[in-house]
mmCIF file of C-alpha atoms and ligand atoms in Angstrom:
data_model
loop_
_atom_site.group_PDB
_atom_site.id
_atom_site.type_symbol
_atom_site.label_atom_id
_atom_site.label_comp_id
_atom_site.label_asym_id
_atom_site.label_seq_id
_atom_site.Cartn_x
_atom_site.Cartn_y
_atom_site.Cartn_z
ATOM 1 C CA MET Y 9 -14.167 3.680 -6.632
ATOM 2 C CA ARG Y 10 -13.437 -0.240 -6.001
ATOM 3 C CA LEU Y 11 -10.902 -2.325 -5.186
ATOM 4 C CA ARG Y 12 -10.125 -5.440 -6.583
ATOM 5 C CA ASN Y 13 -7.744 -8.364 -6.298
ATOM 6 C CA VAL Y 14 -4.139 -8.403 -8.442
ATOM 7 C CA LEU Y 15 -4.535 -9.900 -11.628
ATOM 8 C CA PRO Y 16 -1.008 -11.646 -13.135
ATOM 9 C CA GLY Y 17 -2.014 -9.299 -16.476
ATOM 10 C CA ASP Y 18 -0.753 -6.494 -13.825
ATOM 11 C CA VAL Y 19 2.436 -6.131 -14.860
ATOM 12 C CA ASP Y 20 1.989 -2.861 -16.875
ATOM 13 C CA ALA Y 21 1.037 -1.157 -13.835
ATOM 14 C CA TYR Y 22 3.435 -2.333 -11.566
ATOM 15 C CA VAL Y 23 5.953 -1.738 -13.567
ATOM 16 C CA ARG Y 24 5.093 2.579 -13.838
ATOM 17 C CA MET Y 25 4.630 1.759 -9.878
ATOM 18 C CA ARG Y 26 7.128 0.708 -9.173
ATOM 19 C CA CYS Y 27 10.164 0.978 -11.990
ATOM 20 C CA ASP Y 28 9.832 4.549 -12.012
ATOM 21 C CA PRO Y 29 12.296 7.310 -10.697
ATOM 22 C CA ILE Y 30 9.847 9.757 -9.334
ATOM 23 C CA MET Y 31 6.854 7.256 -7.746
ATOM 24 C CA MET Y 32 9.482 5.505 -5.969
ATOM 25 C CA ALA Y 33 11.984 8.429 -4.703
ATOM 26 C CA HIS Y 34 10.081 7.798 -1.024
ATOM 27 C CA LEU Y 35 11.068 4.447 -1.493
ATOM 28 C CA GLY Y 36 14.339 4.170 -1.922
ATOM 29 C CA GLY Y 37 14.962 4.491 -5.744
ATOM 30 C CA PRO Y 38 12.509 2.676 -8.954
ATOM 31 C CA LEU Y 39 13.172 -1.115 -8.970
ATOM 32 C CA PRO Y 40 14.518 -3.140 -11.653
ATOM 33 C CA ARG Y 41 12.457 -4.239 -14.178
ATOM 34 C CA GLU Y 42 13.725 -7.704 -14.499
ATOM 35 C CA GLY Y 43 11.822 -9.984 -12.223
ATOM 36 C CA MET Y 44 8.911 -7.339 -12.122
ATOM 37 C CA ALA Y 45 6.275 -10.204 -14.051
ATOM 38 C CA ASP Y 46 7.336 -12.541 -11.484
ATOM 39 C CA LYS Y 47 6.540 -10.276 -8.894
ATOM 40 C CA VAL Y 48 3.199 -10.030 -9.983
ATOM 41 C CA ARG Y 49 2.523 -13.285 -10.332
ATOM 42 C CA ARG Y 50 3.788 -14.071 -6.507
ATOM 43 C CA ASP Y 51 1.747 -11.193 -5.290
ATOM 44 C CA ALA Y 52 -1.370 -12.472 -7.858
ATOM 45 C CA GLN Y 53 -1.046 -15.983 -6.465
ATOM 46 C CA LYS Y 54 -0.615 -15.232 -2.475
ATOM 47 C CA ALA Y 55 -4.293 -12.635 -3.852
ATOM 48 C CA ALA Y 56 -5.801 -16.095 -4.586
ATOM 49 C CA ASP Y 57 -4.964 -17.701 -2.368
ATOM 50 C CA ASP Y 58 -5.643 -15.144 0.223
ATOM 51 C CA LEU Y 59 -2.570 -15.106 2.294
ATOM 52 C CA ALA Y 60 -1.902 -10.854 2.059
ATOM 53 C CA TRP Y 61 -5.017 -8.677 0.909
ATOM 54 C CA PHE Y 62 -3.015 -7.332 -2.553
ATOM 55 C CA LYS Y 63 -5.658 -4.894 -4.319
ATOM 56 C CA MET Y 64 -5.645 -2.786 -7.366
ATOM 57 C CA ILE Y 65 -7.055 0.239 -7.192
ATOM 58 C CA VAL Y 66 -9.957 1.384 -10.360
ATOM 59 C CA PRO Y 67 -11.042 4.591 -9.627
ATOM 60 C CA ASP Y 68 -13.976 4.156 -12.434
ATOM 61 C CA ALA Y 69 -16.434 0.636 -12.375
ATOM 62 C CA ALA Y 70 -17.698 1.655 -15.803
ATOM 63 C CA GLU Y 71 -13.713 1.802 -16.439
ATOM 64 C CA PRO Y 72 -12.669 -1.791 -15.407
ATOM 65 C CA ASP Y 73 -9.549 -2.380 -17.443
ATOM 66 C CA VAL Y 74 -8.224 1.725 -15.530
ATOM 67 C CA VAL Y 75 -6.272 0.479 -12.876
ATOM 68 C CA ALA Y 76 -5.229 3.562 -10.692
ATOM 69 C CA GLY Y 77 -2.479 2.312 -8.288
ATOM 70 C CA MET Y 78 -2.703 -0.395 -4.563
ATOM 71 C CA VAL Y 79 -2.703 -1.001 -1.850
ATOM 72 C CA THR Y 80 -1.432 -3.785 0.145
ATOM 73 C CA VAL Y 81 -1.733 -5.221 3.497
ATOM 74 C CA TRP Y 82 0.271 -8.220 4.531
ATOM 75 C CA SER Y 83 2.135 -9.714 7.461
ATOM 76 C CA ARG Y 84 5.652 -9.164 8.048
ATOM 77 C CA ASP Y 85 8.265 -10.934 9.831
ATOM 78 C CA THR Y 86 10.104 -8.941 11.834
ATOM 79 C CA GLY Y 87 12.392 -10.846 14.193
ATOM 80 C CA ASP Y 88 10.560 -10.196 17.112
ATOM 81 C CA GLY Y 89 6.881 -11.829 15.512
ATOM 82 C CA PRO Y 90 4.858 -10.850 12.992
ATOM 83 C CA ILE Y 91 3.161 -7.426 12.724
ATOM 84 C CA SER Y 92 0.517 -6.757 9.853
ATOM 85 C CA GLU Y 93 1.669 -3.668 7.809
ATOM 86 C CA ILE Y 94 -0.272 -1.892 4.617
ATOM 87 C CA GLY Y 95 1.288 0.406 1.525
ATOM 88 C CA TRP Y 96 0.402 2.248 -0.962
ATOM 89 C CA MET Y 97 1.040 4.063 -4.571
ATOM 90 C CA VAL Y 98 -0.698 5.703 -6.537
ATOM 91 C CA LEU Y 99 -0.039 6.429 -9.865
ATOM 92 C CA PRO Y 100 1.022 10.252 -10.298
ATOM 93 C CA GLU Y 101 -2.373 10.924 -13.368
ATOM 94 C CA PHE Y 102 -4.493 10.469 -10.197
ATOM 95 C CA GLN Y 103 -2.694 11.400 -7.175
ATOM 96 C CA GLY Y 104 -4.357 14.837 -4.990
ATOM 97 C CA GLN Y 105 -7.624 13.745 -5.605
ATOM 98 C CA GLY Y 106 -8.648 11.826 -2.301
ATOM 99 C CA LEU Y 107 -7.614 8.254 -4.277
ATOM 100 C CA GLY Y 108 -5.310 6.731 -2.290
ATOM 101 C CA LYS Y 109 -7.370 7.931 1.795
ATOM 102 C CA ARG Y 110 -10.725 6.535 0.034
ATOM 103 C CA ALA Y 111 -8.365 3.180 -1.070
ATOM 104 C CA VAL Y 112 -6.742 2.717 2.709
ATOM 105 C CA ARG Y 113 -10.131 3.669 4.643
ATOM 106 C CA THR Y 114 -11.803 1.071 2.308
ATOM 107 C CA LEU Y 115 -9.450 -1.585 3.089
ATOM 108 C CA LEU Y 116 -9.161 -0.775 6.569
ATOM 109 C CA GLN Y 117 -12.114 -0.813 7.384
ATOM 110 C CA GLN Y 118 -12.379 -4.596 5.591
ATOM 111 C CA ALA Y 119 -9.803 -5.345 7.891
ATOM 112 C CA GLY Y 120 -12.365 -3.889 10.999
ATOM 113 C CA ASP Y 121 -15.069 -5.644 9.470
ATOM 114 C CA GLN Y 122 -13.344 -9.358 9.267
ATOM 115 C CA GLY Y 123 -12.120 -8.849 11.922
ATOM 116 C CA ARG Y 124 -8.385 -9.832 10.841
ATOM 117 C CA TRP Y 125 -4.607 -8.204 10.385
ATOM 118 C CA GLY Y 126 -5.132 -6.826 14.255
ATOM 119 C CA LEU Y 127 -3.122 -3.646 15.050
ATOM 120 C CA VAL Y 128 -1.357 -2.457 11.805
ATOM 121 C CA HIS Y 129 1.336 -0.772 11.008
ATOM 122 C CA ALA Y 130 2.632 2.062 9.138
ATOM 123 C CA PHE Y 131 5.983 3.205 8.159
ATOM 124 C CA PRO Y 132 5.667 6.270 5.117
ATOM 125 C CA ALA Y 133 9.197 8.234 4.691
ATOM 126 C CA THR Y 134 9.249 10.796 6.985
ATOM 127 C CA ASN Y 135 9.142 12.601 3.839
ATOM 128 C CA ASN Y 136 6.323 11.940 2.311
ATOM 129 C CA ALA Y 137 3.918 14.492 3.360
ATOM 130 C CA ALA Y 138 1.546 12.553 1.508
ATOM 131 C CA SER Y 139 1.665 9.193 2.992
ATOM 132 C CA ASN Y 140 1.716 11.140 6.242
ATOM 133 C CA GLY Y 141 -1.192 13.166 5.731
ATOM 134 C CA ILE Y 142 -2.993 9.761 4.895
ATOM 135 C CA CYS Y 143 -2.107 7.897 7.871
ATOM 136 C CA ARG Y 144 -3.138 11.067 10.052
ATOM 137 C CA SER Y 145 -5.852 12.367 8.093
ATOM 138 C CA VAL Y 146 -7.600 8.044 8.400
ATOM 139 C CA GLY Y 147 -7.013 7.780 11.926
ATOM 140 C CA PHE Y 148 -3.506 6.187 12.594
ATOM 141 C CA ARG Y 149 -0.944 7.081 16.068
ATOM 142 C CA LEU Y 150 2.073 8.748 15.385
ATOM 143 C CA LEU Y 151 4.794 6.250 17.041
ATOM 144 C CA SER Y 152 8.119 7.192 16.169
ATOM 145 C CA PRO Y 153 10.224 7.815 13.529
ATOM 146 C CA LEU Y 154 12.883 4.491 12.899
ATOM 147 C CA GLU Y 155 14.831 2.906 9.629
ATOM 148 C CA VAL Y 156 12.605 0.315 8.417
ATOM 149 C CA ALA Y 157 14.101 -2.254 5.812
ATOM 150 C CA PHE Y 158 12.640 -1.807 1.379
ATOM 151 C CA ALA Y 159 14.054 -3.903 -1.484
ATOM 152 C CA GLU Y 160 16.845 -5.235 0.652
ATOM 153 C CA ARG Y 161 17.010 -0.938 1.272
ATOM 154 C CA VAL Y 162 17.482 1.162 4.522
ATOM 155 C CA LEU Y 163 15.026 4.340 4.865
ATOM 156 C CA SER Y 164 14.043 6.703 7.382
ATOM 157 C CA ALA Y 165 10.422 6.752 8.484
ATOM 158 C CA ASN Y 166 7.477 7.091 10.430
ATOM 159 C CA HIS Y 167 5.722 4.054 12.589
ATOM 160 C CA TRP Y 168 2.500 4.623 11.898
ATOM 161 C CA VAL Y 169 -0.256 2.248 14.017
ATOM 162 C CA ILE Y 170 -4.456 1.960 13.640
ATOM 163 C CA ASP Y 171 -6.584 -1.090 15.349
ATOM 164 C CA PRO Y 172 -8.780 -0.396 12.151
ATOM 165 C CA GLY Y 173 -12.464 -1.853 13.937
ATOM 166 C CA LYS Y 174 -11.459 0.988 16.717
ATOM 167 C CA GLU Y 175 -9.918 3.964 15.487
ATOM 168 C CA LEU Y 176 -10.514 4.221 11.415
ATOM 169 C CA ARG Y 177 -12.033 7.759 10.666
HETATM 170 C C1 COA B 7 1.647 8.890 -1.470
HETATM 171 C C2 COA B 7 0.109 8.833 -2.011
HETATM 172 C C3 COA B 7 -0.632 7.523 -1.985
HETATM 173 C C4 COA B 7 -0.748 9.625 -2.054
HETATM 174 O O1 COA B 7 -2.082 9.384 -2.841
HETATM 175 P P1 COA B 7 -3.207 10.062 -3.301
HETATM 176 O O2 COA B 7 -4.612 9.600 -4.031
HETATM 177 O O3 COA B 7 -2.099 11.287 -3.681
HETATM 178 O O4 COA B 7 -3.619 10.837 -2.103
HETATM 179 P P2 COA B 7 -4.456 11.329 -1.022
HETATM 180 O O5 COA B 7 -5.685 12.660 -2.900
HETATM 181 O O6 COA B 7 -5.610 10.449 -0.432
HETATM 182 O O7 COA B 7 -3.790 12.666 0.152
HETATM 183 C C5 COA B 7 -4.212 12.196 1.015
HETATM 184 C C6 COA B 7 -3.322 13.216 2.053
HETATM 185 O O8 COA B 7 -2.435 13.676 1.811
HETATM 186 C C7 COA B 7 -2.670 15.371 1.460
HETATM 187 N N1 COA B 7 -1.695 15.426 0.134
HETATM 188 C C8 COA B 7 -1.832 14.744 -0.721
HETATM 189 N N2 COA B 7 -0.581 15.585 -1.416
HETATM 190 C C9 COA B 7 0.625 15.516 -0.721
HETATM 191 C C10 COA B 7 1.429 16.240 -0.843
HETATM 192 N N3 COA B 7 1.866 15.930 -1.501
HETATM 193 N N4 COA B 7 2.045 17.343 0.653
HETATM 194 C C11 COA B 7 1.455 17.458 1.448
HETATM 195 N N5 COA B 7 -0.166 16.690 1.322
HETATM 196 C C12 COA B 7 -0.188 15.739 0.597
HETATM 197 C C13 COA B 7 -4.676 15.038 1.456
HETATM 198 O O9 COA B 7 -4.088 17.045 1.472
HETATM 199 C C14 COA B 7 -5.222 14.293 1.981
HETATM 200 O O10 COA B 7 -4.584 14.716 3.315
HETATM 201 P P3 COA B 7 -6.670 15.065 4.054
HETATM 202 O O11 COA B 7 -7.005 14.197 4.431
HETATM 203 O O12 COA B 7 -5.561 15.580 5.156
HETATM 204 O O13 COA B 7 -6.563 16.338 3.117
HETATM 205 C C15 COA B 7 0.685 9.024 -4.017
HETATM 206 O O14 COA B 7 1.586 10.542 -3.876
HETATM 207 C C16 COA B 7 1.785 8.076 -4.166
HETATM 208 O O15 COA B 7 1.668 6.614 -4.202
HETATM 209 N N6 COA B 7 3.313 8.740 -4.260
HETATM 210 C C17 COA B 7 4.315 7.744 -4.374
HETATM 211 C C18 COA B 7 4.779 6.504 -4.001
HETATM 212 C C19 COA B 7 5.077 6.587 -2.296
HETATM 213 O O16 COA B 7 5.126 7.552 -2.202
HETATM 214 N N7 COA B 7 4.131 5.779 -1.549
HETATM 215 C C20 COA B 7 3.905 5.511 -0.583
HETATM 216 C C21 COA B 7 5.024 5.090 -0.085
HETATM 217 S S1 COA B 7 4.949 5.024 2.102
#
């Protein structure tokens, strides 16, 4: 498995991840298809400028066109100052193979190695067993349940945090 920056041509993968009712079941439901190409272009530009880490998961380096999902680290302003946040998605045919966990661990390893991002927060939906499983098994600490805004929706989530330089397993 390797991670690479999101590119403007990743629209199909974004549509499959973000406009699909099953993929978005824990994230408030599917997003509209319109605007997805713009979203990919903006994310690709931010990735190229190294403002955020928007990474596509490539399961097999020998097949670089096949993507399994994505993992992202970005800075978000909470109103009380910025925090670093991580999120992830794995397409259905690649789920349950440990890829999500490996991708998250790989990106957090980079964060720790580079001393970038500080504490990294994750907010999986409280009933998202696989995402909470990823947090638990890579070394996040569970803080508390809370309500979070995602794509203009409000979701019940667990608040997890990790210091990637010290706590990654
Ligand atoms: C959540 C998601 C990223 C998990 O990716 P994945 O590659 O299937 O997960 P992994 O195979 O790496 O498994 C991660 C951990 O969760 C556990 N797990 C996986 N699927 C599970 C399930 N359905 N129920 C309970 N635990 C599960 C695994 O056993 C593993 O824990 P372990 O290391 O203790 O064994 C993927 O299912 C997904 O993208 N879902 C839809 C979108 C989404 O919910 N995104 C996340 C928003 S926070």
